[in-house]
């Protein structure tokens, strides 16, 4: 196997894996990398095995070993990992750099927070409304007393916002950096809106002081453990869904659009629809993550969903490896831990470290840790193959 | 009515600051495809330069800020960004890392709380509804636009810059040292951000995160005005500044940004590439 082949696998192992059945339908494939030699069996089983091992580690080992406080932190990082999964899908697979995932995360979080607030108030006004002098429950809030409605809205609202933005933007072929700037402006606008509408949103403080979730004390260890398991299972299910999506025809189309949108359009596909749908899916994931985040952490506030938190998640995805879904998830968890560790130990140095790490990753390993790992794996495979050929 | 009239100088001076910031962005974006998130920190560097030099004299602060911010931009371009051409989204994240480092550096050097720059006596007072400090900012922006226009259209390096912007490959084959031109563009663009920083000290306090307030709006100016377009930047900056201040005046500050955002999205439905477009036969 040549060095060139290794490069291709690092970019999208899935593409080359499909090389075999593509060759069957298309007689001549010009300028395509030579199909990868059939991978040994252990390599094909590597993905499912790693997934199962991780699932056991997260679902069984972690709850047994970690004390409640640490388990709560891990639950929080797993919420971020769900957002990162969406970013990996939109940016890594679809080439849409979204700097406003915090918006969708926040919409989901506020939907959940509104339900919890109303539930705790039990028919009265939520505490912060009383403090800001609101006398009657705003009409916007009323339906969120119903948990089913609130949970549905945590996904539906982000998806609708993303569909609207995606339709308006991608139809006009606004893309790349322009799209990134627009999503960032949306994040900035939402923060200012939330801070300004004190009586409706709790202003800078956001929604906090939750006591009860579906009949359980939010702060109790057992509740927190249940929430942790819920988050982990949701992440696993969404991961499998995203993985399946990437392997599907839709996923292949998405990759093609990332690498050559105009060519895809000339072939008769509609890139705008594919991109909009993908963007909406990543927004839905961020919304789910937000809804889970609120009971786990106990607060949702504008500071958690602005420009900086949105960018930090993109950073985490870049560090983990944007072209691999697993890299995105891992990046979010690792960066979350690093953040907690360094802001406890060296609060002043954290920004320097984060900035420096970022510059280094972008300069030396633009494909992130996952890219490095798959590069090493491909190198090893190449060496093995050469060794066999020589023998 | 008097209230509405008062908003006019506020909106125009915000537009003038946005213009000074956006000029640098539009040329680095248009010419090199670089989205420089650290641009906001060059504004901050300019503002802190004015803070350090406030005893020396305000007129000295302007060229000094231009030089400080410009050299920072030049260093960034030569050391890091140069290796990232053709990967705009990567430069965005790279420069964001740089901006984090610069913000923390400012916090360590000058402290986290905001500092106040005392504006010189001759800038206090007003003519009618027009305060001198805001008038000065508008004049500063107007002067910068004229200077940039003259540079682009009447000087040899400016013509080289336009050549690189329109067709980099062709410019290189005619013997233009495109790397040098890129460095110079970055120097001038970042320097203007420094000047914008000095202007901002006249209307508010200076803090380590000063740049982040303006950078998002400045990027919207670039998007609405069209890449690398002087005319577009001027019109879009004035429009956005006015829209911002009037939306705040008629509704409230928290809705204003949303209105501006919706207006930009609506505008892009008619002009997806901004007000003015650099015509080319390339597939965009």
PDB file of C-alpha atoms in Angstrom, chain A residues 91 95-97 99 165 167-169 171-178 180-186 188-190 192-197 262-263 265-266 307-308 311-312 314-315 318 322 347-349 351-356 358-360 362-364 366, chain B residues 29 33 35 37 80 83-84 87-109 212 215-217 219-220 222-224 226-227 252-258 261 264-266 268-274 283-284:
ATOM      1  CA  UNK A  91     -18.721  20.268   9.907  1.00  0.00           C
ATOM      2  CA  UNK A  95     -18.227  20.982   5.638  1.00  0.00           C
ATOM      3  CA  UNK A  96     -20.634  23.416   7.344  1.00  0.00           C
ATOM      4  CA  UNK A  97     -18.653  25.119  10.078  1.00  0.00           C
ATOM      5  CA  UNK A  99     -20.236  28.485  15.222  1.00  0.00           C
ATOM      6  CA  UNK A 165     -31.825  29.399   8.603  1.00  0.00           C
ATOM      7  CA  UNK A 167     -33.186  27.049   3.802  1.00  0.00           C
ATOM      8  CA  UNK A 168     -32.669  30.809   3.616  1.00  0.00           C
ATOM      9  CA  UNK A 169     -28.886  30.579   3.573  1.00  0.00           C
ATOM     10  CA  UNK A 171     -30.613  28.121  -1.138  1.00  0.00           C
ATOM     11  CA  UNK A 172     -28.768  31.340  -1.905  1.00  0.00           C
ATOM     12  CA  UNK A 173     -25.509  29.378  -1.985  1.00  0.00           C
ATOM     13  CA  UNK A 174     -24.158  31.304   0.944  1.00  0.00           C
ATOM     14  CA  UNK A 175     -21.577  28.964   2.372  1.00  0.00           C
ATOM     15  CA  UNK A 176     -18.194  28.370   3.919  1.00  0.00           C
ATOM     16  CA  UNK A 177     -16.954  31.302   5.923  1.00  0.00           C
ATOM     17  CA  UNK A 178     -20.123  33.338   5.314  1.00  0.00           C
ATOM     18  CA  UNK A 180     -19.793  30.461   9.881  1.00  0.00           C
ATOM     19  CA  UNK A 181     -20.069  34.208  10.407  1.00  0.00           C
ATOM     20  CA  UNK A 182     -23.871  34.137  10.238  1.00  0.00           C
ATOM     21  CA  UNK A 183     -24.179  31.350  12.800  1.00  0.00           C
ATOM     22  CA  UNK A 184     -21.823  33.233  15.069  1.00  0.00           C
ATOM     23  CA  UNK A 185     -23.904  36.387  14.737  1.00  0.00           C
ATOM     24  CA  UNK A 186     -27.001  34.346  15.616  1.00  0.00           C
ATOM     25  CA  UNK A 188     -24.369  36.683  19.746  1.00  0.00           C
ATOM     26  CA  UNK A 189     -27.908  37.932  19.053  1.00  0.00           C
ATOM     27  CA  UNK A 190     -29.595  35.203  21.100  1.00  0.00           C
ATOM     28  CA  UNK A 192     -28.304  39.604  24.076  1.00  0.00           C
ATOM     29  CA  UNK A 193     -31.978  38.750  23.616  1.00  0.00           C
ATOM     30  CA  UNK A 194     -31.992  36.344  26.578  1.00  0.00           C
ATOM     31  CA  UNK A 195     -30.158  38.770  28.847  1.00  0.00           C
ATOM     32  CA  UNK A 196     -32.499  41.594  27.914  1.00  0.00           C
ATOM     33  CA  UNK A 197     -35.793  39.782  28.504  1.00  0.00           C
ATOM     34  CA  UNK A 262     -20.689  22.391  -7.483  1.00  0.00           C
ATOM     35  CA  UNK A 263     -19.871  19.029  -8.996  1.00  0.00           C
ATOM     36  CA  UNK A 265     -25.086  20.047  -8.208  1.00  0.00           C
ATOM     37  CA  UNK A 266     -23.998  19.490 -11.813  1.00  0.00           C
ATOM     38  CA  UNK A 307     -20.199  32.737  21.002  1.00  0.00           C
ATOM     39  CA  UNK A 308     -17.408  31.473  23.249  1.00  0.00           C
ATOM     40  CA  UNK A 311     -16.550  28.003  19.624  1.00  0.00           C
ATOM     41  CA  UNK A 312     -15.107  25.930  22.441  1.00  0.00           C
ATOM     42  CA  UNK A 314     -15.897  23.406  17.749  1.00  0.00           C
ATOM     43  CA  UNK A 315     -12.390  23.496  19.173  1.00  0.00           C
ATOM     44  CA  UNK A 318     -11.166  19.879  15.942  1.00  0.00           C
ATOM     45  CA  UNK A 322     -13.400  16.443  12.853  1.00  0.00           C
ATOM     46  CA  UNK A 347      -6.934  29.102  36.510  1.00  0.00           C
ATOM     47  CA  UNK A 348      -4.758  31.801  34.918  1.00  0.00           C
ATOM     48  CA  UNK A 349      -2.990  29.476  32.541  1.00  0.00           C
ATOM     49  CA  UNK A 351      -6.736  30.344  28.368  1.00  0.00           C
ATOM     50  CA  UNK A 352      -3.067  30.294  27.356  1.00  0.00           C
ATOM     51  CA  UNK A 353      -3.111  26.509  27.274  1.00  0.00           C
ATOM     52  CA  UNK A 354      -6.348  26.344  25.347  1.00  0.00           C
ATOM     53  CA  UNK A 355      -5.127  28.909  22.838  1.00  0.00           C
ATOM     54  CA  UNK A 356      -1.745  27.251  22.448  1.00  0.00           C
ATOM     55  CA  UNK A 358      -5.490  25.063  19.448  1.00  0.00           C
ATOM     56  CA  UNK A 359      -2.753  26.741  17.460  1.00  0.00           C
ATOM     57  CA  UNK A 360      -0.674  23.562  17.689  1.00  0.00           C
ATOM     58  CA  UNK A 362      -4.407  23.451  13.647  1.00  0.00           C
ATOM     59  CA  UNK A 363      -0.769  23.727  12.589  1.00  0.00           C
ATOM     60  CA  UNK A 364       0.507  20.223  13.201  1.00  0.00           C
ATOM     61  CA  UNK A 366      -5.507  19.519  11.371  1.00  0.00           C
TER      62      UNK A 366
ATOM     63  CA  UNK B  29     -10.764  38.040   3.734  1.00  0.00           C
ATOM     64  CA  UNK B  33      -9.536  34.083   2.266  1.00  0.00           C
ATOM     65  CA  UNK B  35     -11.037  34.958   8.608  1.00  0.00           C
ATOM     66  CA  UNK B  37     -10.740  36.237  14.672  1.00  0.00           C
ATOM     67  CA  UNK B  80       1.195  31.445  11.339  1.00  0.00           C
ATOM     68  CA  UNK B  83       0.803  28.416   6.137  1.00  0.00           C
ATOM     69  CA  UNK B  84      -2.983  28.257   6.039  1.00  0.00           C
ATOM     70  CA  UNK B  87      -8.220  26.798   4.314  1.00  0.00           C
ATOM     71  CA  UNK B  88     -10.410  29.665   5.530  1.00  0.00           C
ATOM     72  CA  UNK B  89     -12.223  27.666   8.182  1.00  0.00           C
ATOM     73  CA  UNK B  90      -8.957  26.487   9.694  1.00  0.00           C
ATOM     74  CA  UNK B  91      -7.599  30.025   9.870  1.00  0.00           C
ATOM     75  CA  UNK B  92     -10.755  31.009  11.698  1.00  0.00           C
ATOM     76  CA  UNK B  93     -10.069  28.501  14.452  1.00  0.00           C
ATOM     77  CA  UNK B  94      -6.319  29.138  14.489  1.00  0.00           C
ATOM     78  CA  UNK B  95      -6.759  32.874  14.908  1.00  0.00           C
ATOM     79  CA  UNK B  96      -9.335  32.263  17.596  1.00  0.00           C
ATOM     80  CA  UNK B  97      -6.649  30.449  19.557  1.00  0.00           C
ATOM     81  CA  UNK B  98      -4.413  33.479  19.048  1.00  0.00           C
ATOM     82  CA  UNK B  99      -7.170  35.768  20.235  1.00  0.00           C
ATOM     83  CA  UNK B 100      -7.626  33.762  23.462  1.00  0.00           C
ATOM     84  CA  UNK B 101      -3.919  34.065  24.186  1.00  0.00           C
ATOM     85  CA  UNK B 102      -3.910  37.803  23.488  1.00  0.00           C
ATOM     86  CA  UNK B 103      -6.947  38.400  25.716  1.00  0.00           C
ATOM     87  CA  UNK B 104      -5.356  36.573  28.609  1.00  0.00           C
ATOM     88  CA  UNK B 105      -2.097  38.447  28.003  1.00  0.00           C
ATOM     89  CA  UNK B 106      -3.987  41.741  28.231  1.00  0.00           C
ATOM     90  CA  UNK B 107      -5.608  40.563  31.471  1.00  0.00           C
ATOM     91  CA  UNK B 108      -2.198  39.761  32.917  1.00  0.00           C
ATOM     92  CA  UNK B 109      -0.599  43.005  31.728  1.00  0.00           C
ATOM     93  CA  UNK B 212     -15.170  40.726  20.938  1.00  0.00           C
ATOM     94  CA  UNK B 215     -15.838  41.727  15.787  1.00  0.00           C
ATOM     95  CA  UNK B 216     -19.115  39.932  15.063  1.00  0.00           C
ATOM     96  CA  UNK B 217     -20.758  43.097  13.742  1.00  0.00           C
ATOM     97  CA  UNK B 219     -17.862  40.501  10.064  1.00  0.00           C
ATOM     98  CA  UNK B 220     -21.506  41.179   9.212  1.00  0.00           C
ATOM     99  CA  UNK B 222     -17.977  42.364   5.388  1.00  0.00           C
ATOM    100  CA  UNK B 223     -20.705  39.865   4.495  1.00  0.00           C
ATOM    101  CA  UNK B 224     -23.220  42.574   3.622  1.00  0.00           C
ATOM    102  CA  UNK B 226     -19.076  42.167  -0.337  1.00  0.00           C
ATOM    103  CA  UNK B 227     -15.559  40.812  -0.063  1.00  0.00           C
ATOM    104  CA  UNK B 252     -34.864  47.925  22.979  1.00  0.00           C
ATOM    105  CA  UNK B 253     -31.257  46.864  23.098  1.00  0.00           C
ATOM    106  CA  UNK B 254     -32.043  43.179  23.429  1.00  0.00           C
ATOM    107  CA  UNK B 255     -34.195  43.024  20.302  1.00  0.00           C
ATOM    108  CA  UNK B 256     -31.888  45.223  18.213  1.00  0.00           C
ATOM    109  CA  UNK B 257     -29.334  42.517  17.498  1.00  0.00           C
ATOM    110  CA  UNK B 258     -32.047  40.079  16.474  1.00  0.00           C
ATOM    111  CA  UNK B 261     -29.548  39.586  12.151  1.00  0.00           C
ATOM    112  CA  UNK B 264     -28.905  40.657   7.139  1.00  0.00           C
ATOM    113  CA  UNK B 265     -30.433  37.256   6.353  1.00  0.00           C
ATOM    114  CA  UNK B 266     -33.209  39.004   4.439  1.00  0.00           C
ATOM    115  CA  UNK B 268     -28.674  38.050   1.572  1.00  0.00           C
ATOM    116  CA  UNK B 269     -31.803  36.665  -0.127  1.00  0.00           C
ATOM    117  CA  UNK B 270     -31.427  39.408  -2.713  1.00  0.00           C
ATOM    118  CA  UNK B 271     -27.680  39.803  -2.735  1.00  0.00           C
ATOM    119  CA  UNK B 272     -26.101  36.576  -1.535  1.00  0.00           C
ATOM    120  CA  UNK B 273     -22.586  37.867  -2.169  1.00  0.00           C
ATOM    121  CA  UNK B 274     -23.045  41.280  -0.641  1.00  0.00           C
ATOM    122  CA  UNK B 283     -16.941  29.243 -10.063  1.00  0.00           C
ATOM    123  CA  UNK B 284     -17.707  30.560  -6.618  1.00  0.00           C
TER     124      UNK B 284
END
